[in-house]
Short mmCIF file of C-alpha atoms in Angstrom, two decimals:
data_model
loop_
_atom_site.label_atom_id
_atom_site.label_comp_id
_atom_site.label_asym_id
_atom_site.label_seq_id
_atom_site.Cartn_x
_atom_site.Cartn_y
_atom_site.Cartn_z
CA MET A 18 0.00 0.00 0.00
CA ARG A 19 1.47 3.31 -1.14
CA ILE A 20 0.39 6.88 -0.36
CA ALA A 21 1.54 9.75 -2.58
CA ALA A 22 1.66 13.04 -0.68
CA VAL A 23 1.95 16.10 -2.90
CA GLY A 24 1.91 19.85 -2.46
CA ASP A 25 3.35 22.32 0.00
CA ASN A 26 6.24 21.99 2.41
CA CYS A 27 8.01 24.36 4.75
CA ILE A 28 10.44 24.72 7.58
CA ASP A 29 8.56 25.47 10.80
CA ASP A 30 10.69 28.12 12.53
CA TYR A 31 9.73 28.44 16.21
CA PHE A 32 9.75 32.07 17.30
CA GLY A 33 12.22 32.87 20.07
CA THR A 34 13.56 29.32 20.58
CA GLY A 35 15.96 28.80 17.68
CA GLU A 36 14.22 25.52 16.84
CA ALA A 37 13.31 24.67 13.25
CA TYR A 38 11.59 21.54 11.94
CA PRO A 39 10.59 20.29 8.50
CA GLY A 40 6.82 20.34 7.97
CA GLY A 41 3.85 21.09 5.75
CA ASN A 42 0.62 19.11 5.49
CA PRO A 43 1.54 16.59 2.76
CA VAL A 44 5.11 16.29 4.03
CA ASN A 45 3.82 15.38 7.47
CA VAL A 46 1.28 12.92 6.08
CA SER A 47 4.04 11.10 4.18
CA VAL A 48 6.21 10.75 7.29
CA TYR A 49 3.33 9.58 9.47
CA ALA A 50 2.24 7.07 6.80
CA VAL A 51 5.69 5.48 6.93
CA ARG A 52 5.50 5.50 10.73
CA LEU A 53 2.30 3.48 10.37
CA GLY A 54 3.99 0.88 8.18
CA LEU A 55 2.93 2.11 4.73
CA ALA A 56 5.13 3.13 1.81
CA ALA A 57 4.91 6.86 1.05
CA SER A 58 6.38 9.44 -1.27
CA TYR A 59 6.45 13.22 -1.27
CA THR A 60 6.23 15.28 -4.47
CA GLY A 61 6.90 19.00 -4.30
CA ALA A 62 9.71 21.56 -4.50
CA VAL A 63 12.32 22.95 -2.13
CA GLY A 64 14.77 25.77 -2.66
CA SER A 65 18.48 25.53 -3.38
CA ASP A 66 19.25 26.69 0.16
CA GLN A 67 20.26 24.99 3.40
CA ASN A 68 16.63 24.53 4.41
CA GLY A 69 15.95 22.67 1.18
CA ARG A 70 18.82 20.31 1.82
CA LEU A 71 17.63 19.83 5.40
CA LEU A 72 14.11 18.94 4.33
CA ARG A 73 15.30 16.48 1.68
CA ARG A 74 17.67 14.72 4.10
CA ALA A 75 15.07 14.58 6.84
CA LEU A 76 12.40 13.03 4.60
CA ALA A 77 14.80 10.48 3.15
CA GLY A 78 15.95 9.65 6.66
CA LYS A 79 12.36 8.82 7.61
CA GLY A 80 12.05 6.43 4.67
CA VAL A 81 9.94 8.67 2.43
CA ASP A 82 10.51 8.37 -1.34
CA VAL A 83 11.87 11.78 -2.45
CA SER A 84 12.55 10.86 -6.08
CA HIS A 85 10.04 13.52 -7.18
CA LEU A 86 11.07 16.21 -4.72
CA HIS A 87 12.41 18.95 -7.01
CA THR A 88 15.02 21.57 -6.16
CA LEU A 89 14.40 25.03 -7.66
CA PRO A 90 16.67 28.08 -7.44
CA GLY A 91 15.64 30.20 -4.47
CA ARG A 92 14.32 29.89 -0.94
CA THR A 93 12.53 26.98 0.68
CA ALA A 94 9.19 27.95 2.25
CA VAL A 95 9.31 29.01 5.92
CA THR A 96 6.50 29.35 8.47
CA ARG A 97 7.10 31.32 11.66
CA VAL A 98 5.49 29.51 14.59
CA GLU A 99 4.80 30.62 18.15
CA LEU A 100 4.06 28.04 20.83
CA CYS A 101 1.47 29.24 23.38
CA LYS A 102 0.79 26.74 26.19
CA GLY A 103 1.36 23.82 23.84
CA GLU A 104 -0.85 25.26 21.09
CA ARG A 105 0.98 26.28 17.93
CA VAL A 106 0.09 29.67 16.45
CA PHE A 107 1.13 30.38 12.85
CA ARG A 108 2.62 33.79 12.13
CA GLU A 109 4.36 34.90 8.89
CA TYR A 110 4.65 32.54 5.93
CA ASP A 111 7.19 32.86 3.10
CA GLU A 112 6.12 30.59 0.22
CA GLY A 113 9.52 30.70 -1.47
CA VAL A 114 9.92 28.52 -4.57
CA LEU A 115 6.55 26.83 -4.08
CA ALA A 116 4.95 29.85 -5.74
CA ASP A 117 6.46 28.65 -9.04
CA PHE A 118 6.08 24.88 -8.63
CA ARG A 119 3.87 22.98 -11.08
CA LEU A 120 3.48 19.23 -11.60
CA SER A 121 5.10 17.77 -14.70
CA GLY A 122 3.65 14.93 -16.74
CA GLY A 123 6.20 12.63 -15.13
CA ASP A 124 5.08 13.76 -11.68
CA LEU A 125 1.47 13.01 -12.55
CA ASP A 126 2.31 9.51 -13.80
CA PHE A 127 4.30 8.91 -10.62
CA LEU A 128 1.43 10.01 -8.37
CA CYS A 129 -1.06 7.81 -10.20
CA GLY A 130 1.13 4.77 -9.57
CA HIS A 131 0.14 4.93 -5.88
CA ASP A 132 -2.95 3.61 -4.11
CA LEU A 133 -4.04 7.05 -2.89
CA VAL A 134 -3.02 10.69 -3.37
CA ALA A 135 -3.08 13.09 -0.40
CA THR A 136 -2.80 16.86 -0.72
CA GLY A 137 -4.20 20.01 0.83
CA LEU A 138 -5.26 23.62 0.74
CA TRP A 139 -1.86 25.18 0.04
CA GLY A 140 -0.58 22.50 -2.34
CA ARG A 141 -1.49 24.35 -5.56
CA ILE A 142 -2.52 21.14 -7.35
CA GLU A 143 -6.32 21.41 -7.20
CA GLY A 144 -6.30 22.00 -10.96
CA GLU A 145 -4.63 18.60 -11.49
CA LEU A 146 -7.17 16.61 -9.47
CA PRO A 147 -9.49 15.89 -12.43
CA ARG A 148 -6.64 14.10 -14.21
CA ILE A 149 -5.75 12.10 -11.09
CA LYS A 150 -9.37 11.14 -10.44
CA ALA A 151 -9.87 10.18 -14.12
CA ARG A 152 -7.16 7.56 -13.68
CA GLY A 153 -9.04 5.92 -10.83
CA VAL A 154 -6.80 7.01 -7.94
CA PRO A 155 -8.61 8.04 -4.73
CA VAL A 156 -7.84 11.56 -3.51
CA ALA A 157 -7.69 12.87 0.07
CA PHE A 158 -7.68 16.63 0.63
CA ASP A 159 -7.10 18.69 3.78
CA PHE A 160 -9.15 21.90 3.56
CA ALA A 161 -7.97 23.01 7.04
CA ASP A 162 -10.39 25.62 8.45
CA ARG A 163 -11.66 27.01 5.13
CA GLU A 164 -15.40 26.86 4.39
CA GLN A 165 -15.42 28.51 0.98
CA GLY A 166 -13.17 29.83 -1.75
CA PRO A 167 -11.79 28.97 -5.18
CA VAL A 168 -9.67 26.05 -3.96
CA LEU A 169 -12.72 24.37 -2.41
CA ASP A 170 -14.75 24.97 -5.55
CA ALA A 171 -12.04 23.48 -7.78
CA ALA A 172 -11.19 20.49 -5.60
CA ALA A 173 -14.49 19.30 -4.10
CA PRO A 174 -15.84 17.32 -7.10
CA TYR A 175 -12.64 15.26 -7.33
CA VAL A 176 -12.04 14.46 -3.66
CA ASP A 177 -12.94 11.15 -2.02
CA TYR A 178 -11.93 11.95 1.57
CA ALA A 179 -12.26 15.58 2.69
CA PHE A 180 -10.83 16.82 5.99
CA PHE A 181 -11.62 20.02 7.88
CA SER A 182 -10.40 21.43 11.18
CA ARG A 183 -12.90 22.79 13.69
CA ARG A 184 -13.03 23.37 17.45
CA GLU A 185 -16.18 21.47 18.45
CA ASP A 186 -19.28 19.65 17.24
CA SER A 187 -22.36 21.77 16.50
CA GLY A 188 -25.49 21.83 14.41
CA GLU A 189 -23.83 24.31 12.07
CA LEU A 190 -20.88 21.98 11.58
CA ARG A 191 -23.14 19.03 10.80
CA ASP A 192 -25.06 21.08 8.26
CA PHE A 193 -21.76 22.06 6.65
CA LEU A 194 -20.52 18.46 6.46
CA ARG A 195 -23.80 17.34 4.88
CA ALA A 196 -23.69 20.13 2.32
CA PHE A 197 -20.04 19.63 1.46
CA ARG A 198 -20.45 15.91 0.84
CA GLN A 199 -23.08 16.72 -1.77
CA ARG A 200 -20.34 18.46 -3.75
CA GLY A 201 -18.45 15.20 -4.37
CA PRO A 202 -16.59 13.53 -1.49
CA LYS A 203 -17.57 10.07 -0.21
CA VAL A 204 -16.63 10.94 3.36
CA VAL A 205 -16.19 14.32 5.05
CA VAL A 206 -14.32 14.47 8.36
CA ALA A 207 -13.88 17.29 10.86
CA THR A 208 -11.09 17.04 13.41
CA LEU A 209 -12.08 18.74 16.67
CA GLY A 210 -8.89 18.91 18.71
CA GLU A 211 -9.43 17.67 22.26
CA HIS A 212 -13.04 16.87 21.32
CA GLY A 213 -11.99 14.16 18.88
CA SER A 214 -13.46 14.02 15.38
CA LEU A 215 -16.72 13.69 13.48
CA ALA A 216 -17.36 12.07 10.09
CA TRP A 217 -20.35 12.12 7.74
CA ASN A 218 -20.66 9.36 5.13
CA GLY A 219 -24.05 10.32 3.73
CA GLU A 220 -25.95 7.99 6.03
CA ALA A 221 -24.80 8.70 9.58
CA PHE A 222 -22.54 10.90 11.65
CA ILE A 223 -19.69 8.89 13.20
CA PRO A 224 -18.05 10.49 16.25
CA CYS A 225 -14.68 9.49 17.69
CA GLY A 226 -13.10 10.66 20.91
CA ALA A 227 -9.54 11.90 21.27
CA VAL A 228 -6.91 9.67 22.87
CA ARG A 229 -5.92 11.31 26.13
CA CYS A 230 -2.20 12.01 26.42
CA PRO A 231 0.28 14.66 27.61
CA VAL A 232 0.29 17.53 25.09
CA VAL A 233 3.71 19.02 24.35
CA ASP A 234 3.06 20.56 20.92
CA THR A 235 -0.04 20.37 18.67
CA MET A 236 2.01 20.79 15.48
CA GLY A 237 1.16 17.97 13.08
CA ALA A 238 -1.65 16.52 15.18
CA GLY A 239 -4.26 16.93 12.46
CA ASP A 240 -1.91 15.62 9.77
CA SER A 241 -1.14 12.52 11.80
CA PHE A 242 -4.88 11.94 12.23
CA ILE A 243 -5.25 12.10 8.45
CA ALA A 244 -2.39 9.64 7.93
CA GLY A 245 -3.86 7.19 10.44
CA PHE A 246 -7.31 7.54 8.91
CA LEU A 247 -6.00 6.96 5.38
CA ALA A 248 -3.98 3.96 6.50
CA GLY A 249 -7.25 2.52 7.78
CA VAL A 250 -8.92 3.27 4.44
CA LEU A 251 -6.21 1.41 2.53
CA GLN A 252 -6.48 -1.46 5.00
CA LYS A 253 -10.22 -1.54 4.20
CA LYS A 254 -11.26 -0.90 7.80
CA PRO A 255 -14.74 0.39 8.73
CA LEU A 256 -15.07 4.17 9.02
CA ALA A 257 -15.16 4.14 12.83
CA ALA A 258 -11.95 2.09 12.94
CA CYS A 259 -10.25 4.51 10.51
CA MET A 260 -11.12 7.37 12.85
CA GLU A 261 -9.83 5.49 15.89
CA GLN A 262 -6.57 4.79 14.08
CA GLY A 263 -6.33 8.48 13.24
CA ALA A 264 -6.84 9.42 16.90
CA ARG A 265 -4.12 7.03 18.05
CA SER A 266 -1.70 8.35 15.45
CA SER A 267 -2.42 11.92 16.53
CA SER A 268 -1.78 11.12 20.20
CA VAL A 269 1.78 10.02 19.38
CA THR A 270 2.56 13.31 17.62
CA LEU A 271 1.15 15.46 20.42
CA GLN A 272 3.77 14.22 22.86
CA TYR A 273 6.87 15.77 21.30
CA ARG A 274 8.08 19.08 19.85
CA GLY A 275 7.64 19.77 16.16
CA ALA A 276 5.66 17.82 13.61
CA TRP A 277 8.15 14.93 13.53
#
């Protein structure tokens, strides 16, 4: 079973501590997928700087296939992060060379050789999803906390598993999940932090509690949930079991600094 993660990456630079860690939604998903025993690749672009070399080495060291990680002249993306009582707060973001990255035909063929493609809001590949879906490859997409916008409009019809980040369950959230599923996805999931997660499959809402654990840093918690969930999908587990696997994966990430 192979997951292709594609899209954005960055170096998470922690304000005031001097710490810096590789990250980015699809990058994190690829690392967590390997941690769960799957094969995973990451397709994207880093700059020709020290951060780019760091990110490439770190991914390869975790066992992620980086054969389609491109190096472009310029800066690797950087996100400034502040840690407030264990909760990460994103500050400035420098997109660097990712602003110019586009998938090649070879990249697309490579992605479609996997069992599932995972990407997200800042990955800049929503326009390529029709071609991926036409080749029969399931697509997972992390929409983060966005409820509307051009990326949602472009991606929704071609996504099988849609993920959103919210703070708690509510009637408004359930209405949103119902409405969004009608736009294309088979399953829509909202991660709810300490309140667990909630999924809508068109027939029933499936809740799942969070796994209680010491929280050191929330960076990557949602991405590790996604990786655990998708591992369950590829293992053909029931929806509730996929969510439980996502919660367990997230609890591991919460107990250390940085995404991985």
